Structure formats: C-alpha cells, structure tokens
C-alpha positions in Angstrom: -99.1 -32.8 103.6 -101.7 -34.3 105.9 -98.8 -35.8 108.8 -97.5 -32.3 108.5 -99.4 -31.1 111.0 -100.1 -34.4 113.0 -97.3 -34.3 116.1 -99.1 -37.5 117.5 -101.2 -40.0 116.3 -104.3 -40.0 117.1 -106.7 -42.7 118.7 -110.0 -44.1 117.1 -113.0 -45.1 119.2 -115.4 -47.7 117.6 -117.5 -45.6 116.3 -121.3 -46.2 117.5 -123.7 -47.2 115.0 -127.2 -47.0 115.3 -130.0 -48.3 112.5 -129.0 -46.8 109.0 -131.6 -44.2 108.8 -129.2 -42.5 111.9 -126.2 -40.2 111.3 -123.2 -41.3 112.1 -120.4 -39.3 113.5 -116.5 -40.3 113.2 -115.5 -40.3 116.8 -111.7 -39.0 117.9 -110.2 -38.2 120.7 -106.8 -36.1 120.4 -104.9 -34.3 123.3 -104.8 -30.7 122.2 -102.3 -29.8 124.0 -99.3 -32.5 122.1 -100.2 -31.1 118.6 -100.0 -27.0 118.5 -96.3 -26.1 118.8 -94.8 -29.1 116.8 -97.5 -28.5 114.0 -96.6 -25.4 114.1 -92.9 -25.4 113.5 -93.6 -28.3 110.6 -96.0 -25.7 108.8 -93.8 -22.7 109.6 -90.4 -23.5 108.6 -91.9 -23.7 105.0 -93.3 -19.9 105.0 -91.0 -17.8 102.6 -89.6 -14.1 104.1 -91.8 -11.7 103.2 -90.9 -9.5 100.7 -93.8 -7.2 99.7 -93.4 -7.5 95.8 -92.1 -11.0 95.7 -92.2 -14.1 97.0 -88.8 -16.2 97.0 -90.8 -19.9 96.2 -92.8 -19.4 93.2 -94.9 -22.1 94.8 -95.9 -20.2 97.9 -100.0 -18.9 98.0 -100.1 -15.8 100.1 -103.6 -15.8 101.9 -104.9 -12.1 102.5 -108.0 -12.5 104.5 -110.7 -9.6 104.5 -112.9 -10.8 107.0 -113.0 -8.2 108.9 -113.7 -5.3 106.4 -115.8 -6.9 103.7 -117.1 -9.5 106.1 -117.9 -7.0 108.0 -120.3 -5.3 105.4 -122.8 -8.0 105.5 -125.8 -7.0 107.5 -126.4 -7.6 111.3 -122.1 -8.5 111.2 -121.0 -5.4 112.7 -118.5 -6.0 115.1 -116.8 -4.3 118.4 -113.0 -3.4 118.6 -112.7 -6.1 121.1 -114.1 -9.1 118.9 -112.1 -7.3 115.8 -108.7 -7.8 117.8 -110.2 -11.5 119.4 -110.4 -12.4 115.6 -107.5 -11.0 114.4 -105.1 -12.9 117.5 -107.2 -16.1 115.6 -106.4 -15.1 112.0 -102.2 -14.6 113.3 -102.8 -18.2 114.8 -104.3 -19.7 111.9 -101.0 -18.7 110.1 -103.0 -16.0 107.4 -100.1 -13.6 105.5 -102.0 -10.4 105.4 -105.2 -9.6 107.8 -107.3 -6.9 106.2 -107.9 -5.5 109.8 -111.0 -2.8 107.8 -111.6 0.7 106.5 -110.2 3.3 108.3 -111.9 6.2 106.8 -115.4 4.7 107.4 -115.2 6.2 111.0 -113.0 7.1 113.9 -114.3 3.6 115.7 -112.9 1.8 113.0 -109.9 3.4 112.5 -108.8 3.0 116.4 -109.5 -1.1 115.8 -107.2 -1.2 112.6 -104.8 0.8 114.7 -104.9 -1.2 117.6 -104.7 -4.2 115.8 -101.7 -2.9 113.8 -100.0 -2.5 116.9 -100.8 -5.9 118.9 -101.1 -8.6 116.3 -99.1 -7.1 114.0 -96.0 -6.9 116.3 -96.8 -10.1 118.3 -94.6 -12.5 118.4 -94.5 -16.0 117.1 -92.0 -18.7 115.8 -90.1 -18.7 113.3 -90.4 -14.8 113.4 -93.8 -15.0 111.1 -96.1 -11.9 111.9 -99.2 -10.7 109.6 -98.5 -8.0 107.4 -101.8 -5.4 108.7 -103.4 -3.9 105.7 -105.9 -1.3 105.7 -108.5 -0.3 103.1 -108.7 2.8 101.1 -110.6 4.4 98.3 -108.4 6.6 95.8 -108.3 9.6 97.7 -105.7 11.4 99.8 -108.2 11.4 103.0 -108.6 7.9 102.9 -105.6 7.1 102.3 -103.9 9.5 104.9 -106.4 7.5 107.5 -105.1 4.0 106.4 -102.1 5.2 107.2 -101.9 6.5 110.2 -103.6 3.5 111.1 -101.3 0.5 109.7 -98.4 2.2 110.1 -97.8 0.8 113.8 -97.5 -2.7 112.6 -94.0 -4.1 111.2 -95.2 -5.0 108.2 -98.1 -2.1 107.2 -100.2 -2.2 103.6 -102.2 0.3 102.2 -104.6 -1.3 100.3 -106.7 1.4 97.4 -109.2 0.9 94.5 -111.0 2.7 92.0 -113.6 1.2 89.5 -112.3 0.0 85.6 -115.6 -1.4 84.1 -117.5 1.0 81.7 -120.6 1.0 83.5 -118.9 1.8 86.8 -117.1 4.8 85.4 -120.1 6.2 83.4 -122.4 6.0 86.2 -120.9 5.4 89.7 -117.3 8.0 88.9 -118.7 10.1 86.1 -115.2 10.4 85.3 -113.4 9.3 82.3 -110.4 6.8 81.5 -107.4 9.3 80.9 -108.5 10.7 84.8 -109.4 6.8 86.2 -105.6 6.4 84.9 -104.4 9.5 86.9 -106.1 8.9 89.3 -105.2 5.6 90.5 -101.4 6.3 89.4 -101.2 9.6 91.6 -102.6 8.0 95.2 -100.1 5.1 94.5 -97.5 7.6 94.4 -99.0 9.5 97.2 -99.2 6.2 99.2 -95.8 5.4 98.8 -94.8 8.7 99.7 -96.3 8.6 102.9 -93.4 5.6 103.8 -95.5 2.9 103.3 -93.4 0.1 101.8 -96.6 -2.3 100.4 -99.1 -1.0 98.5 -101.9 -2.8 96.9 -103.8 -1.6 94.1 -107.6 -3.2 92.9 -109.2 -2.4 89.7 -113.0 -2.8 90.9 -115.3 -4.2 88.6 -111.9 -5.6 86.9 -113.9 -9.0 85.7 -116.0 -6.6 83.5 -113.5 -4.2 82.5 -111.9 -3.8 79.0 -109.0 -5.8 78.7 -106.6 -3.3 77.1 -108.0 -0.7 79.8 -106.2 -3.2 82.2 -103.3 -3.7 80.8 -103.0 0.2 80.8 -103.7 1.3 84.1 -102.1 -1.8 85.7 -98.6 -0.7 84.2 -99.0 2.5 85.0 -99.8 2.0 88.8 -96.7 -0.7 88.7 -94.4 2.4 87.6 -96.0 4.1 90.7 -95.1 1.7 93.3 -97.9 -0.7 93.7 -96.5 -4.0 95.1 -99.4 -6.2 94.2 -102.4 -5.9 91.4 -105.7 -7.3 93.0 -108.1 -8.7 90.4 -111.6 -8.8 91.8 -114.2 -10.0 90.0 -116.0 -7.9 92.2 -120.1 -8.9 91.7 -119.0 -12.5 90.9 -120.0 -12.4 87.4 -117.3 -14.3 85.9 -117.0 -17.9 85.9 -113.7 -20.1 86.1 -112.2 -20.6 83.0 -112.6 -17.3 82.1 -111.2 -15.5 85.3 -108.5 -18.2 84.7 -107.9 -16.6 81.4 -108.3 -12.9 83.0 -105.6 -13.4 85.2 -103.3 -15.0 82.6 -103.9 -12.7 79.9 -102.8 -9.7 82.5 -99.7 -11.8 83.7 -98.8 -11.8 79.5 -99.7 -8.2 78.7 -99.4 -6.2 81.6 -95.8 -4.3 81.5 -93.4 -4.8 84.3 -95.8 -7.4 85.9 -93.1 -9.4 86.7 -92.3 -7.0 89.8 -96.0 -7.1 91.7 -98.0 -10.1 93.1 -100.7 -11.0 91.2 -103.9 -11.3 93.6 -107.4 -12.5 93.6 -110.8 -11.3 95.3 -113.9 -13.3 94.3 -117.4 -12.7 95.0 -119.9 -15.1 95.2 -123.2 -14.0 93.7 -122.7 -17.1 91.4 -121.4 -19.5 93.9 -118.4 -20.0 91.6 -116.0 -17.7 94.1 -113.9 -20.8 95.4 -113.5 -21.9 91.9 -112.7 -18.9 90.5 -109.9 -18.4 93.4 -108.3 -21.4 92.3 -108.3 -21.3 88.6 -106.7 -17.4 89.2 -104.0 -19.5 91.3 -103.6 -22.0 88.6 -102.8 -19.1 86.1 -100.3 -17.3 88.3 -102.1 -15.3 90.8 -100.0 -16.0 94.4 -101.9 -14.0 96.5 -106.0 -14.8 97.5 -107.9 -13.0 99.4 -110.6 -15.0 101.2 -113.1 -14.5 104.1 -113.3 -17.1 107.2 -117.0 -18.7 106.3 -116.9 -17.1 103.0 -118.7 -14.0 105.0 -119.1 -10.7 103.0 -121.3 -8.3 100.7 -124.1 -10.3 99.3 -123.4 -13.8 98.7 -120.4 -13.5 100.3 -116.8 -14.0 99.6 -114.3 -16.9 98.6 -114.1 -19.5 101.8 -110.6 -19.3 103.4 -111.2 -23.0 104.7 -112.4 -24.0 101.5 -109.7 -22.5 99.4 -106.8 -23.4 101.9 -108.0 -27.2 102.1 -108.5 -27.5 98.6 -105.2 -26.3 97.8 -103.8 -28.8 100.6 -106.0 -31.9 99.1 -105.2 -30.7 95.4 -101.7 -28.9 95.6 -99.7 -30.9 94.0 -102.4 -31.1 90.6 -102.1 -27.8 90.7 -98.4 -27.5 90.3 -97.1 -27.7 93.8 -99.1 -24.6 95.7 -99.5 -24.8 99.1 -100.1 -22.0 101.8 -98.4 -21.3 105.1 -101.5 -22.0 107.1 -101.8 -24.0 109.8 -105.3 -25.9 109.5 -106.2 -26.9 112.8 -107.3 -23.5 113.8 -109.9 -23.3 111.0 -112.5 -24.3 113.1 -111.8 -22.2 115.9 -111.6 -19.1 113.7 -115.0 -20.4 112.3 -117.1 -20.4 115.2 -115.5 -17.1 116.4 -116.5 -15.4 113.2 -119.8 -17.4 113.5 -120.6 -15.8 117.1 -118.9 -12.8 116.9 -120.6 -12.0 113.2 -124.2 -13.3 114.2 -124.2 -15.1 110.7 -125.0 -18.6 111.2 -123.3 -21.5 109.2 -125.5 -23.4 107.3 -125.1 -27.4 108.5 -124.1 -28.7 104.7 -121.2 -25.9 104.4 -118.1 -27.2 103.4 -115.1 -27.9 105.4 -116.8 -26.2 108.7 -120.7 -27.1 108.5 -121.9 -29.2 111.2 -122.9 -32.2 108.7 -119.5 -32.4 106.7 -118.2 -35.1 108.8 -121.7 -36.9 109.1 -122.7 -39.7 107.6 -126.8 -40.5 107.2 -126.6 -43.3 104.3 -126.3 -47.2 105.5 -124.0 -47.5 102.4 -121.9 -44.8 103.6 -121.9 -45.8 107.3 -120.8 -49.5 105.9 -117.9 -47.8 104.4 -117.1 -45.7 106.5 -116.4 -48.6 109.3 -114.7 -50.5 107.0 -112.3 -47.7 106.4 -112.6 -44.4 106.9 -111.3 -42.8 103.5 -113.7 -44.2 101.1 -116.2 -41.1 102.1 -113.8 -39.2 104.0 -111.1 -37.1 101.8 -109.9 -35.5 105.0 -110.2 -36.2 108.7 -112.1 -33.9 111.2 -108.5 -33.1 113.1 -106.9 -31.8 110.2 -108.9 -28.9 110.7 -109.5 -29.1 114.6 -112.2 -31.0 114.8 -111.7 -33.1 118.5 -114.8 -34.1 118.9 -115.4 -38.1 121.1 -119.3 -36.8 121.9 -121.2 -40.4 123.4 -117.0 -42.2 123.1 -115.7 -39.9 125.8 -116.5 -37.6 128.8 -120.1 -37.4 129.8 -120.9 -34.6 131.9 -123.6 -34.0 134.3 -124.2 -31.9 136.9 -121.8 -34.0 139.0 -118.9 -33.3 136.4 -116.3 -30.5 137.9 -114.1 -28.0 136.3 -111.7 -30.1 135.2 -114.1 -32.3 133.3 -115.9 -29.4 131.9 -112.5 -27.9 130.5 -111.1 -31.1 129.2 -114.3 -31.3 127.4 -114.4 -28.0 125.9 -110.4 -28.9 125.0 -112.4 -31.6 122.7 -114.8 -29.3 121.1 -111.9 -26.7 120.1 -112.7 -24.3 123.0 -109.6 -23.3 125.6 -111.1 -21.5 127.6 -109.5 -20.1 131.0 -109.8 -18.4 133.7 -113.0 -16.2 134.6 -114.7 -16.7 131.8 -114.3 -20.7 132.7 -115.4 -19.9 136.1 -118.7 -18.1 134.8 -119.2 -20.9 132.3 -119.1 -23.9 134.7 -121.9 -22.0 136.7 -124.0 -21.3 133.7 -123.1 -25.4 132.8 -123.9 -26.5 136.5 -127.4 -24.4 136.6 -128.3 -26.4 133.4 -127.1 -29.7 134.4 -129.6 -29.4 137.4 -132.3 -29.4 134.8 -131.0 -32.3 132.2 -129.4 -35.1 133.1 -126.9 -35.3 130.2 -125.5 -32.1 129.1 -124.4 -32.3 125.3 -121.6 -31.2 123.0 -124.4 -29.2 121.1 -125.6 -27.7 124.7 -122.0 -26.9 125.5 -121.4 -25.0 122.5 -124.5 -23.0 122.9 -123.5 -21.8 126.3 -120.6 -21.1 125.2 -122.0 -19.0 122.3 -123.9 -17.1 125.3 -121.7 -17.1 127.9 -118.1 -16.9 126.1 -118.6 -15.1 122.9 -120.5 -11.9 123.9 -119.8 -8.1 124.1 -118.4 -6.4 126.5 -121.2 -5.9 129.4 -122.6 -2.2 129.9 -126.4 -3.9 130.8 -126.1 -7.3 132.7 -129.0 -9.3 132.5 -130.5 -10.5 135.8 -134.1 -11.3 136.1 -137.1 -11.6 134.2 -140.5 -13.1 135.2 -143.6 -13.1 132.7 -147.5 -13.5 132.7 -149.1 -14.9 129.3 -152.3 -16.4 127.6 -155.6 -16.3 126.8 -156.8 -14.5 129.8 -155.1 -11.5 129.3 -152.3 -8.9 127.7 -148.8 -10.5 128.4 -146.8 -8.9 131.1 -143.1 -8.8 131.8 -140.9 -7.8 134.6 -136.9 -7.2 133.3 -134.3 -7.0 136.0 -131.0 -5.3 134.3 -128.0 -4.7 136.2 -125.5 -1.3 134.8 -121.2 -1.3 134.7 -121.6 0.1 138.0 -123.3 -2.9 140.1 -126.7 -0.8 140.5 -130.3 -2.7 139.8 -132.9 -1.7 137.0 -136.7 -3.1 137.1 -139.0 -2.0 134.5 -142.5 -3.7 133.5 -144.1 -3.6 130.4 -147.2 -4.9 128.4 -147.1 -6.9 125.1 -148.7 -8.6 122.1 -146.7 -11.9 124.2 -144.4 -12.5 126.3 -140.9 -11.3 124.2 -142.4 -8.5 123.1 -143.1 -7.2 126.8 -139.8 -8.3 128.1 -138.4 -6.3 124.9 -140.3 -3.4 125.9 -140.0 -3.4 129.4 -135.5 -3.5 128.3 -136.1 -0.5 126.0 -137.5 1.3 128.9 -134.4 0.3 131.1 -131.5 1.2 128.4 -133.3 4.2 127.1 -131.7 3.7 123.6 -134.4 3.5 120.8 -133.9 0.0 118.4 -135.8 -1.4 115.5 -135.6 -4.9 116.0 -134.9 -6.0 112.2 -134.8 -9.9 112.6 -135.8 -12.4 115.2 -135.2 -16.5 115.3 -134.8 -19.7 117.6 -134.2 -23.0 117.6 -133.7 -25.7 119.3 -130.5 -27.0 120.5 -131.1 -30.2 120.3 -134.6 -32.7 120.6 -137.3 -33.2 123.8 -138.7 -31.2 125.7 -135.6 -30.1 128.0 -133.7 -28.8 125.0 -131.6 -25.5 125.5 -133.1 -22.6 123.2 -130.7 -20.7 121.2 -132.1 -16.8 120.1 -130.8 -14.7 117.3 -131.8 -11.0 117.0 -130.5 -8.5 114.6 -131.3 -4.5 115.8 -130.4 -1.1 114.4 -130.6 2.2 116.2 -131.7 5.7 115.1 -129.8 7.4 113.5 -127.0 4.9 113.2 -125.0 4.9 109.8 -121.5 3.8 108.7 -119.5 3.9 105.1 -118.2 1.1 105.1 -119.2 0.0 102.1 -116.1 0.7 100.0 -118.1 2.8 97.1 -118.7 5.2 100.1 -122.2 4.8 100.2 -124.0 5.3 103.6 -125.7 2.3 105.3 -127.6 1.5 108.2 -125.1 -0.1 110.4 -127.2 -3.0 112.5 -126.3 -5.1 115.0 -126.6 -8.6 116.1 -127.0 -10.6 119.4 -127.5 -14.1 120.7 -128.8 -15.8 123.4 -129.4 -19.9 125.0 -131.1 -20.8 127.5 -134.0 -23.9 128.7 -136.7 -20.7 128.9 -137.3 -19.5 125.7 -138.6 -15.6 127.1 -134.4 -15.8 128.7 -132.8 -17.1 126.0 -135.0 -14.1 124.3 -133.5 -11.3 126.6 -129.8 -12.4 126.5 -129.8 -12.2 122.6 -131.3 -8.6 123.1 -129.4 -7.4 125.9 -126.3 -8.6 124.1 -127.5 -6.8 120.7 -128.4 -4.1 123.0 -124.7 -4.1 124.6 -122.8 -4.5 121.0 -124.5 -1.1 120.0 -123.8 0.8 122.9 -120.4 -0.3 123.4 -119.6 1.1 120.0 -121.5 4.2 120.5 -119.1 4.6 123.5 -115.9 3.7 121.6 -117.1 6.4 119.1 -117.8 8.8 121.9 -114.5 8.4 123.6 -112.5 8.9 120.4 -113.9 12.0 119.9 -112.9 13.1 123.4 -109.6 11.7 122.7 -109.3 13.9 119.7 -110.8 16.8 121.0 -107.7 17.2 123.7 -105.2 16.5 121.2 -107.0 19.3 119.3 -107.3 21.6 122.7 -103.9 21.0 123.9 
C-alpha cells in the first residue's frame, strides 16, 4: 500500500552522521507539489459510495473523527469557529469519512461552527465526488437533538449522532432512571431523529464496556427497529482491555437482532493507554466504523490516535483480513500540527507516528543500520505521512534568504503557506535572521506557530519595554494596538517582569482572566535560541456544556507565543489567549443579535 500514495520517487541525501551519542535524522527531500493530486486519485478510487447503513466492501474502515467535539473537551483546547472550520477543510483533505464537527446544544457559538462547517466542508468539492458526512452530537433529548439538526442538516451527507448511558452505575446514579425508560428512551429520539429527515443516525450506549451484556443486546435491537444506522460501542472511561472489547464487539455482532442492517462502530478512551489497541481488536471482530481523534486529543487521557490507528491498519491490513481506510496519509502531519497549535496541547516528542523523535535515531547500533538500509529500524518512511523534511541536506536560510527560499522551505516542513500571511511571516523570519545567523527548521516552525496559527486579532501586540532586578519592583510598559488601528499604552508593577507586562495587558483589554497555566522552552540550544510561551486563561464567569453528560465546566483558553525575548514571546502567548476568548465572546454576542431580529422581525 505504501507506492499507493508515492506519484514520484523520492531522492535520498547521505544522511549526516555525527559521533554515536548524536541523533540522527533521515534526510529527504520531495517536491510537494508532484505528489497530492496523483496520491489522491490512487487512494480515492478505492473509497466505497456511501451508504449510511452499509458499506458495499466489507473490507472498507470508515474513520469518524471527533476531534473537534471530544477533543475539544480537554482543558485549555477550546477553539474559535475559524480554527474549527481551518481543521475541518484538514480533516476533508486527510480523506476522514465522517467529521464530528461538535455539540450543538452546548451553546449558540457552537452550534453556528457545526452549521457553518455543515455547509462549507460538507458541500465542498473534491475528486472522485468524496465529501465528509458532518455529524453533530446530541444527548437523548428532543432539544438537543432539534439543535443537531438544524445544524447538520446543510451538509449533503448530515448525521445526528445521540447517546444515553447502559452501565448500572450510570443509570442508578448519573439518570436515576430505570431500564424499561433507558430502552424508551433511546428508541423514541431515534424515531424522533429520523423523523426530523435525517437519513443517518448514530446511536452510543455510553458506559457500553461496562454495561450488561443482555441489556445490550436489548436496547441495541430496539433502536435498530427505530432507524439507527450505526451502533457505537464506547468503552467510554477506557476500562476494558483488548481481547475483551474484541469479544464485546463480537458478542453484539452475534446476539444483537437485525445487526446485519447498522454499522458496527468504536470509540475508545484512553485512561488505560490500551485505546489504539482496543480500536483495532473491535475492527478485527467486525466493527467498520472507528472513531478516533487527530493526536489522540480528548477527555482525560484522551482518545484513540487517528494516525496511529490509520497507519497501523496500513502497516497491518492485510494480517488483519484486508482492512484498509480511505485516508490519504500525507496529510497526517499537517492535520497534527494544526490540532497541535490550534488546541494548545503539545505533542509529547516520543508520540507515535507524529512525535518529533519517531523518525530519530540516538543509538550507534541503530544509526549503523539505519545507513546501511533504512528499513531495519524504520517500518515506514517520514513521507508516507508528510514528513519533507532535508534540515542541514537542503536550503539554509539566513537573513539573506528571500521569499522564495522561505516558502520552498516551509513546502519542506509541510507548511503552504500563501499570500499575506507569507508576507507577515518573512518579516517576522527576516527580523530574526538579523539576530542568528542560521535560522532553523525548529525556529521556523515556532514562528510559524506564532505568526500563522493564531486567532483572529481584536488586540495586536506592538510594544513592550521592561525594567527588572534587584534594585527594585519590575516595571512594564505594554503597547496594544485595537481592530480599529488605534494605540493602547498601559504601565504596570510586578513581582517580575511577565507579571507586570500581564498586568499592565489586563488594564488595556479590560476583560478579567485567571491565568491557569504558564510554560517556556527553548526552541533550540545557545544563547540566541527563539523562546516558545504557552499560557492557558479562563475568564469570569465563563462556562460551557460541552461535556456530553451536560455538566457545566469552566471553559479556558489557550495561547502561544515565540520570540528571542522571553518577556515578548510572554505577551504574544497572552495577547493571543487574550484574543481567542474575546473573539468567542463576540461570536456569542453576535448570535444572539442575530437571533434576536429573527425573533423581532
């Protein structure tokens, strides 16, 4: 399967070794531009029609990915509409079946970015006349439902997605409700979804890894006879471990009555780390949809990896009987570092598939092998999931490089990147380069992260200039610049010199923030390095249900920032924070205008 998505082939540098206590990197150089459309059509032509309730090659994996409604839900990854849609053109590109686009009925914001992603990605047009199926999330409920519809119904191929809990301890304690009304419940909103006109409807028994067998077998038939299309099997505080999920999922595809008419799903939590496992081994036993998040993002420990599940299955298919996906792998890690920026939650460097060390190679042993041939540590290449990366093999840039050098580079690293934000990137790049003599791919990517990947701006950042030590309390003066072009100056005292540039921003914006989290690191080594800044916030006041049991939470938000001073790299991850939260507020704001006319008129 690996040539499948090759359209040339690629050229390898001698890779440069260095004394065997050194990493060492595989270094390739591809042209970006030869591969997408004929990889593409390869991958494409193998992607069954979709048919809600059945898929016409037994062997085909449907991939639902949830990112952006249970990724969402882990803390400091709230995201705006615009990164939402930004990640949802990604998910179409990567080739996913059905994008999870969030939970309508959490709030009016979120309900406008499911609708407008229903309407742009799920109409958009691609070859081959593949476009995601938009699914929203709803508990079992006419309200929430009634939301997920009106906000997937734009999209040619619309899902209601709804759940109610199965497990004893869920309905004793969480529901208070008892079987006979779980049953009626779950098969009267099935009805009521289908009755709506929706086509696709997906039904999850939460808590289903510790629910009573027989319970299953009951409720799933009944909401089959209602019109469910597919029967998601969560194992929903990743309790279970593989063989017996394995045995879960085949014991409902032998008991469960009319079965043969749905899709059988997965959705594994992590709290074990056994969710990529447990994925598979539900795939092995006849589950042909899995729903995954990019980075294995989500509640708690997070969620099954879609790059670990979709690469395993590509490695592995054929041990496994043949399974194979529809999605095109070298836009995995694209979609990882936008989920990455646009989430605030970092990868951790030994991740699998995506993590910065999973093509490095410390040991002497390994290094030996590796330049003897490539395959005897490697059991996939870094292009096979967009990895272009040539760092000391190819372009060099300094602050003599142009624009052209900049973007060919950035072509390398996975980044294509156009017009103005290009433009504001190469000055961001050139003001650096008059500072280091060699800018790095690790630099690039962090200007990148700040320049590229941020918010759309209500506060700019413009200047800041600070007095600090021993002599003294730290002072800071914070130069902010509003939508409308107009200049902000505040001063402030602090314990140092971040915490009076922080103060001396509140007094600026005016919107009252707990700062929850704060972190930096270095970019790369000496003394020059670029400093990359993390902040997580949360604002008065601020809460959001979209945690599926309907819980209220404190919805936070996260920022980041780069720069060589560490007191500016501090602001921009603030300012940006700062520029997430209010840029929501303001979506909120305007949908209740927006409704308020409708309502008036």
């Amino acid at each position: 399967m690996a040539a499948a998505y090759l359209s040339s082939t690629p050229t390898f540098f001698p890779p440069t070794t260095t004394p065997t206590t050194s990493t060492f990197r595989t270094l390739l150089h591809f042209n970006p531009t030869l591969s997408p459309k004929h990889s593409f059509k390869t991958l494409c032509s193998r992607r069954p029609e979709y048919i809600p309730n059945h898929i016409p090659n037994p062997n085909y994996i449907r991939i639902f990915d949830t990112t952006l409604r249970d990724g969402e839900q882990s803390p400091g990854a709230t995201m705006t509409t615009k990164e939402k849609l930004d990640i949802a053109r990604q998910l179409a590109k990567l080739g996913v079946d059905i994008i999870e686009a969030g939970f309508p009925a959490s709030s009016e914001a979120d309900l406008e970015a499911v609708r407008l992603i229903a309407q742009e990605v799920g109409n958009g047009e691609h070859e081959h006349d593949y476009v995601p199926v938009i699914c929203g999330l709803a508990r079992c409920n006419k309200n929430d439902i009634d939301k997920a519809w009106e906000a997937v119904k734009y999209a040619r191929f619309p899902r209601i997605h709804t759940f109610i809990a199965t497990s004893e301890i869920h309905m004793k304690y969480k529901l208070k409700m008892s079987k006979e009304e779980v049953v009626e419940k779950a098969r009267s909103m099935v009805a009521y979804a289908r009755s709506l006109g929706c086509q696709d409807v997906e039904f999850s028994p939460e808590d289903a890894g510790r629910s009573d067998r027989e319970f299953l077998y009951e409720i799933l038939g009944e909401v089959i006879k209602a019109g469910a299309t597919t029967l998601n099997i969560p194992d929903t505080v990743g309790y279970n471990w593989p063989r017996e999920f394995g045995q879960l999922i085949a014991d409902i595809k032998a008991n469960t009555p009319g079965i043969d008419n749905v899709i059988i799903s997965t959705h594994c939590q992590n709290d074990l780390g056994l969710s990529t496992a447990n994925t598979l081994e539900g795939a092995y036993n006849g589950a042909r949809q899995l729903e995954v998040t990019i980075n294995g993002i989500g509640e708690r420990a997070g969620n099954a990896s879609l790059e670990e599940v979709v690469m395993t299955l590509k490695c592995k298919g054929e041990l496994l009987g043949g399974l194979y996906t529809g999605i095109n792998t070298k836009h995995i890690v694209m979609a990882s570092k936008m989920v990455e920026e646009y989430s605030g939650l970092l990868v951790q460097p030994h991740k699998a598939i995506v993590g910065a060390n999973a093509f490095a190679h410390e040991s002497g042993i390994h290094q030996d092998g590796m330049l003897k041939n490539k395959s005897t540590y490697e059991i996939m290449s870094p292009e096979d999931i967009g990895l272009f990366r040539s760092n000391e093999a190819g372009l060099t840039l300094g602050k003599l490089s142009g624009r052209h050098a900049l973007k060919a580079k950035l072509l390398e690293l996975g980044y294509d990147i156009d017009g103005s934000e290009l433009n504001d990137l190469f000055w961001r790049f050139k003001s650096v380069a008059e500072m280091k003599k060699v800018i790095t791919d690790d630099d690039l990517i962090a200007l990148v992260s700040d320049e590229v990947f941020q918010p759309k701006v209500i506060w700019k950042f413009g200047d800041v200039q600070v007095t600090c030590g021993t002599l003294g309390l730290s002072t800071a003066t914070v130069k902010l610049i509003d939508v409308d072009g107009e200049e902000h100056i505040s001063c402030s005292t602090g314990t140092g010199p971040v915490d009076a540039a922080y103060k001396a921003v509140d007094l600026i914006v005016k919107a009252p923030v707990t700062l929850l989290e704060y972190s930096m690191s270095a970019v790369t080594g000496g003394i020059d390095a670029i400093a990359s800044t993390r902040v997580v916030i949360a604002a008065e006041n601020d809460h959001t249900t979209t945690h599926a049991s309907g819980e209220k939470i404190t919805r936070t938000y996260s920022g980041t920032g780069a720069s060589m001073d560490i007191v500016i790299s501090s602001v921009r991850a603030y300012v940006g924070a700062m520029n997430k939260m209010l840029g929501l507020k303001k979506q909120q704001e305007d949908v209740r205008v927006e409704e308020a006319v409708k309502v008036n008129n």
